[in-house]
Coordinates of N, CA and C in Angstrom, one line a residue:
M1 N 148.8 -24.7 127.9 CA 149.9 -23.7 126.9 C 149.0 -22.6 127.0
E2 N 150.0 -21.7 127.4 CA 150.1 -20.1 127.8 C 149.6 -19.4 126.7
L3 N 148.4 -18.4 126.8 CA 148.0 -17.6 126.4 C 149.0 -16.7 125.8
K4 N 148.8 -16.1 124.1 CA 150.2 -15.4 123.6 C 149.7 -14.3 124.0
K5 N 150.6 -13.4 123.5 CA 150.1 -11.6 123.6 C 149.8 -11.4 122.3
Y6 N 148.9 -10.4 122.8 CA 148.3 -9.8 121.6 C 149.3 -8.7 120.8
K7 N 149.7 -8.9 119.8 CA 150.3 -8.4 118.6 C 150.8 -7.0 119.0
K8 N 149.2 -6.7 118.6 CA 149.7 -4.9 119.1 C 149.1 -4.0 120.1
K9 N 149.6 -3.0 121.4 CA 148.6 -2.5 122.8 C 147.5 -2.5 122.5
R10 N 146.7 -2.5 123.1 CA 145.7 -1.9 123.1 C 145.2 -1.1 124.1
I11 N 144.5 -0.3 124.1 CA 144.3 1.3 124.1 C 142.6 1.0 124.5
T12 N 142.5 1.2 126.6 CA 141.1 1.0 126.8 C 140.6 2.4 126.8
P13 N 139.6 3.0 126.5 CA 139.2 4.5 126.8 C 138.4 4.6 127.8
Q14 N 139.1 6.5 127.8 CA 138.2 7.0 129.5 C 137.1 6.5 129.8
G15 N 136.9 5.5 130.8 CA 135.5 5.0 131.1 C 134.9 3.5 131.2
W16 N 135.8 2.7 130.1 CA 136.0 1.6 129.5 C 136.0 1.0 130.8
K17 N 136.0 -0.5 130.7 CA 137.2 -0.9 131.8 C 137.5 -2.1 131.0
E18 N 138.1 -3.2 131.4 CA 138.6 -4.3 130.5 C 138.8 -5.6 131.9
I19 N 138.0 -6.1 131.5 CA 138.2 -7.9 131.8 C 138.4 -9.3 131.1
T20 N 138.1 -10.3 131.9 CA 138.6 -11.6 130.7 C 137.4 -11.9 130.8
L21 N 137.0 -12.4 129.5 CA 135.7 -13.4 129.0 C 135.0 -14.3 130.2
A22 N 136.0 -15.0 131.2 CA 135.5 -15.4 132.2 C 135.0 -14.7 133.3
E23 N 135.6 -13.3 133.7 CA 134.4 -12.5 135.1 C 133.2 -12.3 133.8
A24 N 132.7 -12.2 132.9 CA 131.3 -11.9 133.0 C 130.9 -13.3 132.1
F25 N 131.1 -14.0 131.5 CA 130.3 -15.0 130.8 C 130.7 -16.4 131.3
N26 N 130.0 -16.7 130.9 CA 129.5 -18.7 131.1 C 130.0 -19.0 129.9
T27 N 130.5 -19.8 129.4 CA 130.7 -20.8 128.6 C 130.5 -22.3 128.0
S28 N 130.5 -22.9 126.9 CA 129.8 -24.1 127.3 C 129.9 -25.5 125.8
S29 N 130.1 -26.0 125.7 CA 130.4 -26.0 124.1 C 129.1 -27.7 124.0
G30 N 129.4 -27.6 122.8 CA 128.1 -28.8 122.5 C 129.4 -29.6 122.1
A31 N 128.5 -30.9 120.5 CA 128.5 -32.3 120.6 C 127.7 -32.5 119.4
T32 N 128.5 -34.2 119.2 CA 127.9 -35.0 117.6 C 127.3 -35.7 118.2
P33 N 125.7 -35.7 117.6 CA 125.2 -37.4 118.0 C 126.2 -38.0 116.9
L34 N 126.3 -39.8 117.7 CA 126.9 -40.8 117.1 C 126.2 -40.9 115.5
S35 N 127.2 -40.9 114.9 CA 126.5 -40.9 113.4 C 126.0 -41.7 112.5
T36 N 126.7 -43.0 112.9 CA 126.1 -44.3 112.8 C 124.7 -44.5 113.0
E37 N 124.2 -44.0 114.1 CA 122.8 -44.1 114.5 C 122.1 -42.8 113.6
A38 N 121.0 -44.0 112.8 CA 120.1 -43.2 111.7 C 119.0 -42.6 112.5
S39 N 118.4 -43.0 113.5 CA 118.0 -42.3 114.3 C 117.9 -41.0 115.0
Y40 N 119.1 -40.9 115.6 CA 119.7 -39.6 115.6 C 119.6 -38.3 115.1
Y41 N 119.3 -38.1 113.7 CA 118.9 -37.7 112.8 C 117.9 -37.6 111.9
E42 N 117.2 -38.8 111.5 CA 116.3 -38.6 110.6 C 115.0 -38.0 111.4
N43 N 113.9 -37.7 110.3 CA 112.9 -36.7 111.1 C 113.7 -35.3 111.5
G44 N 114.6 -35.0 112.2 CA 115.6 -34.6 113.2 C 114.1 -32.8 112.6
T45 N 114.2 -32.3 114.4 CA 113.7 -31.1 114.5 C 114.0 -30.2 115.0
I46 N 115.6 -30.2 115.9 CA 116.4 -29.3 116.5 C 117.5 -28.9 116.1
P47 N 117.3 -28.0 115.4 CA 118.6 -27.1 114.8 C 120.0 -27.6 115.3
W48 N 121.1 -27.7 114.7 CA 121.6 -28.6 115.0 C 123.2 -27.8 114.1
I49 N 124.2 -27.2 114.8 CA 125.1 -26.0 114.1 C 126.5 -26.4 114.5
N50 N 127.3 -26.9 113.0 CA 128.3 -27.5 112.3 C 129.5 -25.5 112.9
S51 N 130.5 -25.7 113.3 CA 131.6 -24.5 113.3 C 131.8 -23.7 112.1
G52 N 131.3 -24.9 110.6 CA 131.5 -24.3 109.4 C 130.7 -23.1 108.9
E53 N 129.7 -23.3 109.5 CA 128.5 -22.7 109.5 C 129.0 -20.3 110.4
L54 N 129.6 -21.4 111.2 CA 130.2 -19.7 111.6 C 130.9 -18.3 110.9
A55 N 130.6 -19.0 109.4 CA 131.7 -17.9 108.7 C 130.1 -16.6 108.5
S56 N 129.3 -16.9 108.8 CA 128.1 -15.8 109.0 C 128.3 -15.6 110.5
P57 N 127.7 -13.9 110.3 CA 127.9 -13.0 111.5 C 126.7 -13.3 111.9
Y58 N 125.7 -13.6 111.8 CA 124.2 -14.2 112.1 C 123.5 -15.0 112.1
I59 N 122.9 -15.9 112.8 CA 122.5 -17.1 112.6 C 121.1 -17.4 113.1
Y60 N 120.6 -17.2 111.3 CA 119.0 -17.5 111.1 C 118.6 -18.5 111.3
N61 N 119.6 -19.9 110.4 CA 118.2 -21.2 110.3 C 119.4 -22.3 110.0
T62 N 119.8 -22.9 109.8 CA 120.8 -24.3 109.8 C 120.2 -25.4 108.9
T63 N 121.0 -26.1 108.0 CA 120.3 -26.4 107.5 C 120.2 -28.6 108.2
N64 N 121.2 -28.6 108.9 CA 121.5 -29.9 109.9 C 120.4 -29.4 111.3
F65 N 119.6 -30.3 111.3 CA 118.4 -30.8 112.5 C 119.2 -32.3 113.6
I66 N 118.9 -32.5 114.1 CA 118.8 -33.8 115.1 C 117.5 -34.0 115.7
S67 N 117.9 -35.6 116.0 CA 116.0 -35.9 116.4 C 116.4 -35.2 118.1
Q68 N 115.3 -35.5 118.7 CA 114.9 -35.6 120.1 C 115.8 -37.0 120.2
V69 N 116.1 -38.0 120.2 CA 116.7 -39.1 120.6 C 117.8 -38.8 120.8
G70 N 118.4 -37.9 119.2 CA 119.8 -38.0 119.3 C 120.7 -36.9 120.0
F71 N 119.4 -36.0 120.6 CA 120.1 -35.2 121.8 C 120.1 -35.3 123.2
E72 N 118.9 -36.5 123.4 CA 118.9 -37.1 124.6 C 120.0 -38.3 124.3
N73 N 120.6 -38.4 123.5 CA 121.6 -39.8 123.9 C 123.4 -38.5 123.4
S74 N 123.3 -38.0 123.7 CA 124.4 -36.7 123.6 C 124.7 -35.6 124.4
S75 N 125.5 -35.0 124.4 CA 125.9 -34.4 125.7 C 125.8 -32.4 124.9
T76 N 125.2 -32.9 123.7 CA 125.4 -30.9 123.3 C 123.7 -30.6 124.2
E77 N 123.5 -29.6 124.0 CA 122.9 -28.8 124.7 C 122.1 -27.9 123.8
I78 N 120.8 -27.3 124.6 CA 120.3 -26.4 123.4 C 120.8 -24.7 123.7
Y79 N 121.1 -23.7 123.5 CA 121.1 -22.1 123.8 C 120.2 -21.4 123.0
P80 N 120.5 -20.4 124.0 CA 119.4 -20.0 123.8 C 119.6 -18.4 122.7
I81 N 118.9 -17.4 121.9 CA 119.4 -17.0 121.6 C 120.1 -16.3 122.1
D82 N 120.6 -15.4 121.1 CA 122.2 -14.5 121.4 C 122.9 -14.9 122.7
T83 N 122.9 -16.2 121.8 CA 124.3 -16.6 122.6 C 125.6 -16.6 121.6
V84 N 127.0 -15.7 121.8 CA 127.7 -16.0 121.2 C 128.4 -17.2 120.6
L85 N 128.3 -17.4 119.6 CA 128.9 -19.0 119.6 C 130.4 -19.1 117.9
V86 N 131.4 -19.1 118.6 CA 133.0 -19.0 118.5 C 133.7 -20.5 117.8
A87 N 133.8 -20.9 116.7 CA 135.1 -21.9 116.1 C 136.1 -21.7 117.0
M88 N 136.2 -22.8 117.3 CA 137.9 -23.3 118.1 C 138.7 -24.3 117.1
Y89 N 137.6 -25.3 116.2 CA 139.3 -25.1 114.8 C 138.3 -25.8 114.0
G90 N 138.9 -25.7 113.1 CA 138.7 -26.2 111.5 C 139.1 -24.8 110.5
A91 N 138.0 -24.8 109.6 CA 138.7 -24.0 108.1 C 138.1 -22.0 108.7
T92 N 137.3 -22.0 110.0 CA 136.4 -20.7 110.4 C 137.2 -20.6 112.1
A93 N 137.9 -21.1 112.3 CA 138.7 -21.5 113.4 C 138.5 -20.1 113.9
G94 N 138.0 -19.6 114.8 CA 138.3 -18.0 115.5 C 137.0 -16.8 115.0
K95 N 136.7 -17.4 114.0 CA 134.9 -16.8 113.6 C 133.6 -17.1 114.8
A96 N 133.0 -15.3 114.9 CA 132.2 -15.2 116.2 C 131.0 -15.5 115.6
S97 N 129.6 -15.5 115.6 CA 128.5 -15.7 115.2 C 127.6 -15.4 116.3
L98 N 126.1 -14.2 116.2 CA 124.9 -14.1 117.4 C 124.5 -15.5 116.9
L99 N 123.9 -16.3 117.5 CA 122.8 -16.7 117.7 C 121.0 -15.9 117.5
K100 N 120.7 -16.0 117.2 CA 119.7 -15.9 116.4 C 117.3 -16.3 116.8
M101 N 118.6 -18.2 117.0 CA 117.6 -18.6 117.1 C 118.1 -19.7 117.8
E102 N 116.8 -20.8 118.7 CA 117.5 -21.6 119.7 C 118.1 -22.6 119.2
A103 N 119.1 -23.4 119.3 CA 119.9 -24.4 118.5 C 120.8 -24.9 119.4
C104 N 121.8 -26.1 119.3 CA 122.1 -27.1 119.9 C 124.2 -26.7 118.5
T105 N 125.0 -27.6 118.8 CA 126.4 -27.1 118.1 C 127.0 -27.8 118.4
N106 N 127.7 -28.8 117.5 CA 128.8 -30.1 117.7 C 130.2 -29.2 119.1
Q107 N 130.8 -30.2 118.6 CA 132.0 -29.4 120.2 C 133.1 -28.8 119.4
A108 N 133.5 -28.3 118.1 CA 134.2 -27.3 117.2 C 133.5 -25.9 118.3
I109 N 132.0 -26.0 118.6 CA 132.0 -24.6 118.6 C 132.0 -24.4 120.4
C110 N 132.4 -23.3 120.5 CA 132.4 -22.6 121.8 C 130.6 -21.6 122.3
A111 N 130.6 -22.1 123.2 CA 129.1 -21.3 123.1 C 129.1 -20.3 124.1
I112 N 129.0 -18.9 124.1 CA 129.4 -17.7 125.1 C 127.3 -17.2 125.5
L113 N 127.3 -17.8 126.7 CA 126.2 -18.0 127.2 C 125.7 -15.9 127.1
P114 N 124.7 -15.8 126.7 CA 124.2 -14.4 126.8 C 124.3 -14.1 128.6
N115 N 124.8 -12.7 128.8 CA 124.5 -12.4 130.6 C 123.5 -11.2 130.5
K116 N 122.4 -10.3 131.4 CA 121.6 -9.9 130.7 C 122.7 -8.5 131.1
D117 N 123.4 -8.2 131.7 CA 124.0 -6.8 132.2 C 125.4 -6.3 130.7
Y118 N 125.1 -7.5 130.2 CA 125.6 -6.9 128.4 C 125.6 -7.2 127.6
S119 N 125.8 -6.4 126.2 CA 125.3 -6.3 125.0 C 126.4 -7.9 124.5
S120 N 125.3 -9.1 123.8 CA 125.7 -10.2 123.3 C 126.2 -10.0 121.6
A121 N 126.1 -8.6 121.7 CA 126.1 -7.9 119.6 C 127.5 -7.7 120.6
F122 N 127.5 -6.5 120.8 CA 129.1 -5.8 121.0 C 129.9 -7.0 121.6
L123 N 129.9 -8.3 122.5 CA 130.5 -9.4 122.8 C 131.0 -9.9 121.2
K124 N 130.4 -9.9 120.6 CA 130.7 -10.5 118.7 C 131.8 -9.5 118.5
Y125 N 131.2 -8.5 118.5 CA 132.1 -7.2 117.6 C 133.8 -7.2 118.1
S126 N 133.1 -7.5 120.0 CA 135.0 -7.7 120.4 C 135.7 -8.7 120.1
I127 N 135.0 -10.2 120.2 CA 136.0 -10.7 119.4 C 136.4 -10.8 118.2
D128 N 135.1 -10.4 117.2 CA 135.2 -10.1 115.3 C 137.0 -9.7 115.3
T129 N 137.3 -8.8 116.6 CA 138.6 -7.2 116.5 C 140.1 -8.5 116.7
L130 N 139.4 -9.4 117.1 CA 140.1 -10.8 117.7 C 140.5 -11.4 117.0
Y131 N 140.1 -11.5 116.2 CA 139.6 -12.4 114.5 C 141.9 -12.8 114.8
D132 N 142.5 -12.3 114.4 CA 143.7 -12.3 114.2 C 144.6 -12.9 115.4
H133 N 144.6 -12.6 116.4 CA 144.9 -13.3 117.8 C 144.8 -14.6 118.0
L134 N 143.3 -14.6 117.5 CA 142.4 -16.1 117.6 C 142.8 -17.0 116.5
V135 N 143.5 -16.7 115.0 CA 143.8 -17.7 114.3 C 145.5 -17.6 114.9
G136 N 146.1 -17.2 115.5 CA 147.5 -16.8 115.7 C 147.4 -18.2 116.7
L137 N 146.1 -17.9 118.0 CA 146.3 -19.5 118.9 C 146.4 -20.5 117.6
S138 N 145.1 -20.7 116.5 CA 144.3 -22.1 116.8 C 145.6 -22.7 115.5
S139 N 146.8 -21.7 114.7 CA 147.6 -22.5 113.9 C 148.5 -22.9 114.5
G140 N 148.8 -24.1 113.3 CA 150.6 -24.6 113.8 C 149.8 -26.7 114.6
S141 N 150.3 -26.6 115.6 CA 150.7 -28.1 116.4 C 149.1 -28.3 116.4
A142 N 148.5 -29.2 116.8 CA 146.7 -29.9 117.4 C 146.8 -29.1 118.4
R143 N 147.7 -29.0 119.9 CA 147.5 -28.8 121.2 C 147.2 -27.7 121.3
D144 N 147.1 -26.2 120.3 CA 147.3 -24.9 119.9 C 146.2 -24.6 118.9
N145 N 144.9 -25.6 118.8 CA 143.7 -25.6 118.9 C 143.4 -24.5 119.8
L146 N 142.4 -23.7 119.3 CA 141.3 -22.8 120.3 C 140.3 -23.8 121.0
S147 N 140.8 -23.2 123.2 CA 139.6 -24.7 123.9 C 138.7 -23.1 124.2
Q148 N 137.5 -23.8 125.6 CA 136.8 -22.7 126.0 C 137.9 -22.4 126.9
A149 N 139.3 -22.9 127.9 CA 139.7 -22.3 128.2 C 140.4 -21.5 127.8
E150 N 141.0 -21.2 126.8 CA 141.9 -20.5 126.0 C 140.8 -19.1 126.0
L151 N 139.9 -19.5 125.7 CA 139.0 -18.2 125.4 C 138.2 -17.5 126.3
K152 N 138.0 -18.1 127.7 CA 137.8 -17.3 129.1 C 138.8 -16.3 129.4
K153 N 140.0 -17.0 129.2 CA 141.3 -16.0 129.0 C 141.0 -14.6 128.1
L154 N 140.7 -14.1 127.7 CA 140.5 -13.2 126.8 C 140.0 -12.3 127.2
K155 N 140.9 -10.9 126.7 CA 140.9 -10.1 127.6 C 139.8 -8.8 126.8
L156 N 138.7 -8.5 127.4 CA 138.2 -7.4 126.2 C 137.3 -6.1 127.0
I157 N 137.5 -5.5 125.8 CA 137.7 -3.7 126.7 C 136.5 -3.1 126.3
M158 N 135.3 -3.0 127.4 CA 134.3 -3.4 128.0 C 133.4 -1.5 127.9
P159 N 132.6 -1.4 127.3 CA 131.8 0.2 128.0 C 131.0 0.2 129.1
P160 N 131.3 0.6 130.5 CA 130.6 0.6 131.3 C 129.3 0.2 131.5
T161 N 128.3 0.3 130.4 CA 126.8 0.1 130.9 C 126.5 0.0 129.7
K162 N 125.1 -1.8 129.3 CA 125.2 -2.5 128.5 C 124.4 -0.9 127.6
D163 N 124.0 0.0 127.8 CA 123.3 1.1 127.3 C 124.1 1.8 125.6
E164 N 125.5 1.7 126.8 CA 126.5 2.4 125.9 C 126.8 1.0 125.1
Q165 N 127.1 0.1 124.6 CA 127.5 -1.1 124.6 C 125.6 -1.4 123.3
N166 N 125.5 -1.0 123.2 CA 124.1 -1.0 122.9 C 124.4 0.1 121.2
K167 N 124.7 1.5 121.9 CA 124.7 2.4 121.2 C 125.5 2.2 120.4
L168 N 126.8 1.7 120.4 CA 127.7 1.3 119.4 C 127.2 0.6 118.3
V169 N 126.5 -0.6 118.8 CA 126.3 -1.6 118.5 C 125.7 -1.2 117.2
S170 N 124.5 -0.3 117.7 CA 124.0 0.2 116.0 C 124.4 1.3 115.5
I171 N 125.5 1.2 116.0 CA 126.0 2.4 114.6 C 127.4 1.4 113.8
L172 N 127.8 -0.1 113.8 CA 128.6 -1.1 114.2 C 127.2 -1.6 112.9
A173 N 126.7 -2.3 113.4 CA 125.3 -3.0 112.7 C 124.6 -2.1 111.3
S174 N 125.1 -0.7 111.5 CA 124.2 0.3 110.2 C 125.9 0.2 109.2
I175 N 126.8 0.2 109.9 CA 127.8 -0.2 108.6 C 128.6 -1.2 108.0
D176 N 127.8 -2.3 108.8 CA 127.8 -3.7 108.8 C 126.5 -3.6 107.6
R177 N 125.1 -3.6 107.5 CA 124.7 -3.9 106.7 C 124.4 -2.8 105.2
K178 N 125.1 -1.4 105.4 CA 126.1 -0.6 103.8 C 127.0 -1.3 103.7
I179 N 128.1 -2.6 104.2 CA 128.8 -3.0 103.7 C 128.2 -3.8 102.8
E180 N 127.1 -4.8 103.1 CA 126.8 -5.8 102.7 C 125.8 -5.3 101.7
L181 N 124.4 -4.5 101.7 CA 124.3 -4.3 100.4 C 125.5 -3.6 99.0
N182 N 126.2 -3.2 99.5 CA 127.1 -2.4 98.3 C 127.9 -3.4 98.1
R183 N 128.3 -5.2 98.7 CA 128.7 -6.3 98.2 C 127.6 -7.1 97.2
A184 N 127.0 -6.6 97.9 CA 125.1 -7.0 97.0 C 125.2 -6.4 95.8
I185 N 124.9 -5.4 95.6 CA 124.8 -4.3 94.3 C 126.0 -4.8 93.6
N186 N 127.3 -4.8 93.7 CA 128.6 -5.1 93.3 C 128.5 -6.3 93.1
Q187 N 128.4 -7.6 93.5 CA 127.5 -9.3 92.7 C 126.7 -9.1 91.6
N188 N 126.1 -8.1 91.7 CA 124.3 -7.8 91.3 C 125.1 -7.5 89.6
L189 N 125.6 -6.2 90.2 CA 126.5 -6.2 88.3 C 127.2 -6.9 87.7
L190 N 128.5 -7.6 88.9 CA 128.7 -8.9 87.9 C 127.7 -9.5 87.1
T191 N 126.8 -10.0 87.5 CA 126.1 -11.1 87.3 C 125.0 -10.7 85.7
L192 N 125.0 -9.1 86.0 CA 124.5 -8.3 84.8 C 125.5 -8.4 83.5
D193 N 126.7 -7.6 84.2 CA 128.1 -8.0 83.1 C 128.0 -9.1 82.7
R194 N 128.2 -10.2 83.3 CA 128.2 -12.1 82.5 C 127.2 -11.9 81.6
S195 N 125.6 -11.8 82.2 CA 124.9 -12.1 81.3 C 124.4 -11.5 79.6
S196 N 124.7 -10.1 80.1 CA 125.5 -9.4 78.6 C 126.6 -9.8 77.5
E197 N 127.5 -10.1 78.4 CA 128.4 -11.0 77.9 C 127.9 -12.2 76.8
E198 N 127.2 -12.8 77.7 CA 126.6 -14.1 77.1 C 126.1 -14.1 76.0
A199 N 124.7 -13.2 76.6 CA 124.1 -12.4 74.8 C 124.5 -12.2 74.1
E200 N 125.6 -11.3 73.9 CA 126.9 -10.3 72.9 C 127.0 -11.7 72.4
V201 N 127.8 -12.5 72.9 CA 128.3 -14.2 72.2 C 127.8 -14.9 71.5
G202 N 126.1 -14.9 72.3 CA 125.2 -15.8 71.4 C 124.5 -14.8 70.3
H203 N 124.2 -13.8 70.1 CA 124.4 -13.1 69.3 C 125.0 -13.2 68.0
A204 N 126.1 -12.7 68.0 CA 127.2 -13.2 67.1 C 127.4 -14.5 67.0
A205 N 126.8 -15.3 67.2 CA 126.9 -16.5 67.0 C 126.0 -17.3 65.6

């Protein structure tokens, strides 16, 4: 399957460079230890992430763990902090998360390993801007699922140095924090409104 064209023309700012993902990053994918083998999961201590968890932009913990025996009897790998994870299929297909702990993943996730010359956080934000494109690739027939091969063809527009990338990340992260704060405030207000309405109903009764 050929990589579908981007719907909008992408402009490269002066001094920035356009590269494919494969030119700068190595990728991998995880695996699922045999689910019918209880010893692969019982008392597990190795964090194991599934694609559904990539709804969060950063991953600091997981509810799933596999045992050392499960790890040794599957082809999954332990990925380092600052690995960028991209869901290749399922409900979160096209979503990217930044790994903030060492962990394994299942086979529905493409792991983009850190490169000391690039900001992993900026890479994650770059992939976020391609979400609609990735969703387009992953929709339709099964053969259109995302794969490592297709993700490696992604064209990325990057500032020339890691320092410049990190400066932009600090701005984007600040905006993200404000969005999350506003979301939390709105959620708290909704909770207070519901509590007030319930209290009024209870008083009237």
